[in-house]
Amino acid sequence: MAAIAFFDADDTLLKGTSGIMLAKLLLLHKGERIEPKYAWELLKIYFQSKFKAFKYDTIVEYGLGRFEGRSAAELEDVCVECFDRYMVKAIYRGGCKEIKRHQRIGNRAVLLTASIKPLMEMLGEYLGMDDVIATEPIIEDGVMTDRVEKPFCYGDGKRVLAQEYADRFGIPLSDCYFYSDSISDLPLLEAVGNPVATNPDRVLFVTALMRNWRILWFNSVLQVR
């Protein structure tokens, strides 16, 4: 095996964010109601995220709070419907080509994302990826909690998880690739030997230019097969 190519999901392989897709499903098609306080907290987190002034565990708490107490089977059903209704129509063609290119030359293509694993496993399977590393909700006695396995798959946590994964195959991160849109992924982008700023946010775009990193822009999405 030559190397590992890690791929972020939201705004990198996907046109849009999986969390918003999941929220749309719950609100528009499942008829779920959101209390004003809950909606306000979500709005605060959203705007804070634009300035990177938030804690990732806060997002986890409020995001998974909608599923706390539900069965794992119910979560799986919701994820399947979210994928079929929204995600499958939002996969970037360019991202798919990059995945296949790496696999043709013997690299592993691994999804590495802060989105929840039950949802991301469907994306990884659809794209034929070799593995999925994502936020894993803690399930107790078949029932969802609002907690996740640590380290968080976000920020420096992504670097830690990628390092652990690469160590399993005896591959140094300096030989690996990481495709991401967000400056929040800077710890891993700096750790790999081949960072790829993909549909980068403004700060990451400037950083990539200054450091002479590869920059990719994806526009068209795959036709649903």
Tab-separated table of C-alpha atoms in Angstrom:
chain	number	residue	atom	x	y	z
A	1	MET	CA	0.000	0.000	0.000
A	2	ALA	CA	1.381	3.352	-1.022
A	3	ALA	CA	-0.520	5.848	1.145
A	4	ILE	CA	-3.845	6.853	2.665
A	5	ALA	CA	-6.065	9.578	1.243
A	6	PHE	CA	-8.338	11.015	3.939
A	7	PHE	CA	-11.450	12.908	2.828
A	8	ASP	CA	-13.653	15.260	4.802
A	9	ALA	CA	-17.362	15.038	3.923
A	10	ASP	CA	-19.342	18.272	4.380
A	11	ASP	CA	-18.595	20.829	1.638
A	12	THR	CA	-15.744	18.600	0.470
A	13	LEU	CA	-17.299	15.432	-0.936
A	14	LEU	CA	-20.817	16.754	-0.350
A	15	LYS	CA	-22.391	19.909	-1.707
A	16	GLY	CA	-23.690	21.188	1.616
A	17	THR	CA	-23.601	19.806	5.136
A	18	SER	CA	-25.039	16.511	6.296
A	19	GLY	CA	-26.193	18.002	9.605
A	20	ILE	CA	-28.435	20.499	7.830
A	21	MET	CA	-29.772	17.722	5.607
A	22	LEU	CA	-30.632	15.692	8.682
A	23	ALA	CA	-32.323	18.679	10.312
A	24	LYS	CA	-34.377	19.326	7.154
A	25	LEU	CA	-35.542	15.728	7.145
A	26	LEU	CA	-36.671	15.875	10.764
A	27	LEU	CA	-38.442	19.209	10.398
A	28	LEU	CA	-39.928	19.018	6.911
A	29	HIS	CA	-40.681	15.337	6.500
A	30	LYS	CA	-40.877	13.899	9.999
A	31	GLY	CA	-42.991	16.707	11.426
A	32	GLU	CA	-40.720	17.202	14.423
A	33	ARG	CA	-41.220	20.307	16.504
A	34	ILE	CA	-38.362	22.454	17.784
A	35	GLU	CA	-38.745	24.428	20.961
A	36	PRO	CA	-37.809	28.137	20.634
A	37	LYS	CA	-34.936	27.775	23.116
A	38	TYR	CA	-33.485	24.844	21.184
A	39	ALA	CA	-33.766	26.707	17.876
A	40	TRP	CA	-32.069	29.763	19.403
A	41	GLU	CA	-29.164	27.701	20.695
A	42	LEU	CA	-28.702	26.100	17.274
A	43	LEU	CA	-28.668	29.533	15.641
A	44	LYS	CA	-26.032	30.744	18.109
A	45	ILE	CA	-23.850	27.730	17.400
A	46	TYR	CA	-24.218	28.279	13.654
A	47	PHE	CA	-23.124	31.930	13.778
A	48	GLN	CA	-20.350	31.205	16.272
A	49	SER	CA	-19.037	28.506	13.936
A	50	LYS	CA	-18.491	31.153	11.256
A	51	PHE	CA	-15.910	32.740	13.541
A	52	LYS	CA	-14.612	29.444	14.986
A	53	ALA	CA	-15.767	30.655	18.425
A	54	PHE	CA	-17.450	27.510	19.656
A	55	LYS	CA	-16.721	24.232	21.359
A	56	TYR	CA	-17.281	21.077	19.347
A	57	ASP	CA	-18.793	19.251	22.322
A	58	THR	CA	-21.541	21.904	22.351
A	59	ILE	CA	-22.471	20.992	18.804
A	60	VAL	CA	-22.514	17.303	19.695
A	61	GLU	CA	-24.703	17.914	22.735
A	62	TYR	CA	-27.313	19.900	20.836
A	63	GLY	CA	-27.162	17.806	17.683
A	64	LEU	CA	-27.509	14.423	19.332
A	65	GLY	CA	-29.984	15.840	21.839
A	66	ARG	CA	-32.672	15.277	19.200
A	67	PHE	CA	-31.953	11.548	19.292
A	68	GLU	CA	-31.326	10.967	22.983
A	69	GLY	CA	-33.610	8.210	24.263
A	70	ARG	CA	-34.491	6.889	20.835
A	71	SER	CA	-33.549	3.434	19.653
A	72	ALA	CA	-30.468	2.841	17.532
A	73	ALA	CA	-32.761	1.266	14.933
A	74	GLU	CA	-34.743	4.511	14.686
A	75	LEU	CA	-31.542	6.490	14.135
A	76	GLU	CA	-30.521	4.086	11.394
A	77	ASP	CA	-33.891	4.462	9.650
A	78	VAL	CA	-33.612	8.271	9.790
A	79	CYS	CA	-30.079	8.138	8.381
A	80	VAL	CA	-31.146	5.893	5.503
A	81	GLU	CA	-33.971	8.271	4.590
A	82	CYS	CA	-31.661	11.298	4.864
A	83	PHE	CA	-29.139	9.692	2.552
A	84	ASP	CA	-31.748	8.633	-0.001
A	85	ARG	CA	-33.629	11.941	0.040
A	86	TYR	CA	-30.745	14.449	0.210
A	87	MET	CA	-27.188	13.191	0.363
A	88	VAL	CA	-27.120	10.940	-2.679
A	89	LYS	CA	-28.091	13.957	-4.808
A	90	ALA	CA	-25.293	16.119	-3.372
A	91	ILE	CA	-22.115	14.106	-4.011
A	92	TYR	CA	-19.473	16.028	-5.933
A	93	ARG	CA	-18.370	14.369	-9.148
A	94	GLY	CA	-14.831	15.662	-8.662
A	95	GLY	CA	-14.592	14.108	-5.213
A	96	CYS	CA	-15.648	10.745	-6.566
A	97	LYS	CA	-12.968	10.972	-9.264
A	98	GLU	CA	-10.296	11.738	-6.664
A	99	ILE	CA	-11.343	8.715	-4.600
A	100	LYS	CA	-11.145	6.394	-7.603
A	101	ARG	CA	-7.817	7.884	-8.699
A	102	HIS	CA	-6.243	7.094	-5.350
A	103	GLN	CA	-7.615	3.576	-5.289
A	104	ARG	CA	-6.302	2.879	-8.794
A	105	ILE	CA	-2.751	3.607	-7.662
A	106	GLY	CA	-3.101	1.473	-4.533
A	107	ASN	CA	-3.926	4.111	-1.901
A	108	ARG	CA	-6.649	3.627	0.682
A	109	ALA	CA	-9.492	6.147	0.472
A	110	VAL	CA	-10.859	6.913	3.941
A	111	LEU	CA	-13.739	9.158	4.945
A	112	LEU	CA	-12.715	11.242	7.961
A	113	THR	CA	-15.491	13.505	9.189
A	114	ALA	CA	-17.128	15.031	12.252
A	115	SER	CA	-20.538	13.938	10.968
A	116	ILE	CA	-22.199	10.976	12.684
A	117	LYS	CA	-20.953	7.551	11.682
A	118	PRO	CA	-24.327	5.850	10.948
A	119	LEU	CA	-24.914	8.451	8.236
A	120	MET	CA	-21.361	8.551	6.929
A	121	GLU	CA	-21.122	4.775	6.587
A	122	MET	CA	-23.800	4.955	3.898
A	123	LEU	CA	-21.823	7.612	2.027
A	124	GLY	CA	-18.632	5.606	2.336
A	125	GLU	CA	-20.305	2.447	1.071
A	126	TYR	CA	-21.947	4.254	-1.842
A	127	LEU	CA	-18.602	5.699	-2.930
A	128	GLY	CA	-16.758	2.414	-2.437
A	129	MET	CA	-14.396	3.892	0.147
A	130	ASP	CA	-12.088	1.653	2.139
A	131	ASP	CA	-13.024	2.875	5.613
A	132	VAL	CA	-14.994	5.463	7.571
A	133	ILE	CA	-13.802	7.400	10.618
A	134	ALA	CA	-16.535	9.613	12.047
A	135	THR	CA	-18.308	10.757	15.189
A	136	GLU	CA	-19.587	7.637	16.949
A	137	PRO	CA	-22.660	8.131	19.161
A	138	ILE	CA	-22.610	6.115	22.363
A	139	ILE	CA	-25.476	3.628	22.487
A	140	GLU	CA	-26.461	1.981	25.757
A	141	ASP	CA	-28.837	-1.006	25.777
A	142	GLY	CA	-29.891	-0.176	22.246
A	143	VAL	CA	-30.814	3.399	23.180
A	144	MET	CA	-29.140	6.600	21.998
A	145	THR	CA	-27.351	8.940	24.392
A	146	ASP	CA	-26.140	12.496	23.743
A	147	ARG	CA	-22.508	11.395	24.152
A	148	VAL	CA	-19.907	10.265	21.628
A	149	GLU	CA	-16.688	8.305	21.645
A	150	LYS	CA	-13.556	10.398	22.179
A	151	PRO	CA	-11.385	11.907	20.931
A	152	PHE	CA	-13.848	14.105	19.051
A	153	CYS	CA	-13.468	13.726	15.296
A	154	TYR	CA	-12.885	17.454	14.934
A	155	GLY	CA	-9.922	19.817	14.892
A	156	ASP	CA	-6.862	18.203	16.439
A	157	GLY	CA	-8.983	15.137	17.171
A	158	LYS	CA	-8.975	14.392	13.446
A	159	ARG	CA	-5.189	14.481	13.448
A	160	VAL	CA	-5.063	12.050	16.383
A	161	LEU	CA	-7.521	9.641	14.764
A	162	ALA	CA	-5.758	9.837	11.398
A	163	GLN	CA	-2.410	9.168	13.074
A	164	GLU	CA	-3.822	6.117	14.877
A	165	TYR	CA	-5.307	4.813	11.641
A	166	ALA	CA	-2.114	5.348	9.647
A	167	ASP	CA	-0.075	3.640	12.377
A	168	ARG	CA	-2.179	0.492	11.908
A	169	PHE	CA	-0.839	0.210	8.367
A	170	GLY	CA	2.664	1.432	9.115
A	171	ILE	CA	2.220	4.490	6.912
A	172	PRO	CA	3.601	7.859	8.057
A	173	LEU	CA	1.248	10.820	7.786
A	174	SER	CA	3.911	12.516	5.702
A	175	ASP	CA	2.991	10.073	2.922
A	176	CYS	CA	-0.753	10.699	3.277
A	177	TYR	CA	-3.300	13.068	1.732
A	178	PHE	CA	-6.118	15.041	3.315
A	179	TYR	CA	-8.910	16.784	1.418
A	180	SER	CA	-10.797	19.412	3.422
A	181	ASP	CA	-12.732	22.648	2.990
A	182	SER	CA	-12.263	24.059	6.488
A	183	ILE	CA	-9.544	25.860	8.407
A	184	SER	CA	-10.738	23.931	11.472
A	185	ASP	CA	-8.936	20.941	9.916
A	186	LEU	CA	-5.586	22.752	9.904
A	187	PRO	CA	-3.918	20.365	12.431
A	188	LEU	CA	-4.261	17.407	10.063
A	189	LEU	CA	-3.665	19.454	6.922
A	190	GLU	CA	-0.324	20.483	8.431
A	191	ALA	CA	0.481	16.917	9.506
A	192	VAL	CA	0.042	15.173	6.154
A	193	GLY	CA	2.539	15.463	3.369
A	194	ASN	CA	-0.136	16.186	0.775
A	195	PRO	CA	-2.783	18.655	1.981
A	196	VAL	CA	-5.528	19.489	-0.518
A	197	ALA	CA	-7.713	22.524	0.153
A	198	THR	CA	-11.013	21.467	-1.401
A	199	ASN	CA	-13.734	24.094	-1.899
A	200	PRO	CA	-11.847	25.955	0.831
A	201	ASP	CA	-13.359	28.560	3.121
A	202	ARG	CA	-11.789	32.015	2.888
A	203	VAL	CA	-9.183	31.510	5.609
A	204	LEU	CA	-8.134	28.102	4.331
A	205	PHE	CA	-7.928	29.456	0.777
A	206	VAL	CA	-5.486	32.177	1.843
A	207	THR	CA	-3.512	29.681	3.940
A	208	ALA	CA	-3.275	27.254	1.030
A	209	LEU	CA	-2.069	29.996	-1.309
A	210	MET	CA	0.601	31.101	1.163
A	211	ARG	CA	1.829	27.548	1.698
A	212	ASN	CA	1.578	26.482	-1.943
A	213	TRP	CA	-0.896	23.707	-1.169
A	214	ARG	CA	-2.968	22.122	-3.886
A	215	ILE	CA	-6.411	23.740	-4.237
A	216	LEU	CA	-9.416	22.021	-5.825
A	217	TRP	CA	-12.868	23.356	-6.638
A	218	PHE	CA	-15.744	20.942	-7.186
A	219	ASN	CA	-18.961	22.142	-8.810
A	220	SER	CA	-21.087	19.446	-10.453
A	221	VAL	CA	-22.688	16.569	-8.575
A	222	LEU	CA	-23.077	12.943	-9.583
A	223	GLN	CA	-26.206	11.806	-11.333
A	224	VAL	CA	-28.149	9.481	-9.056
A	225	ARG	CA	-27.744	5.930	-10.228
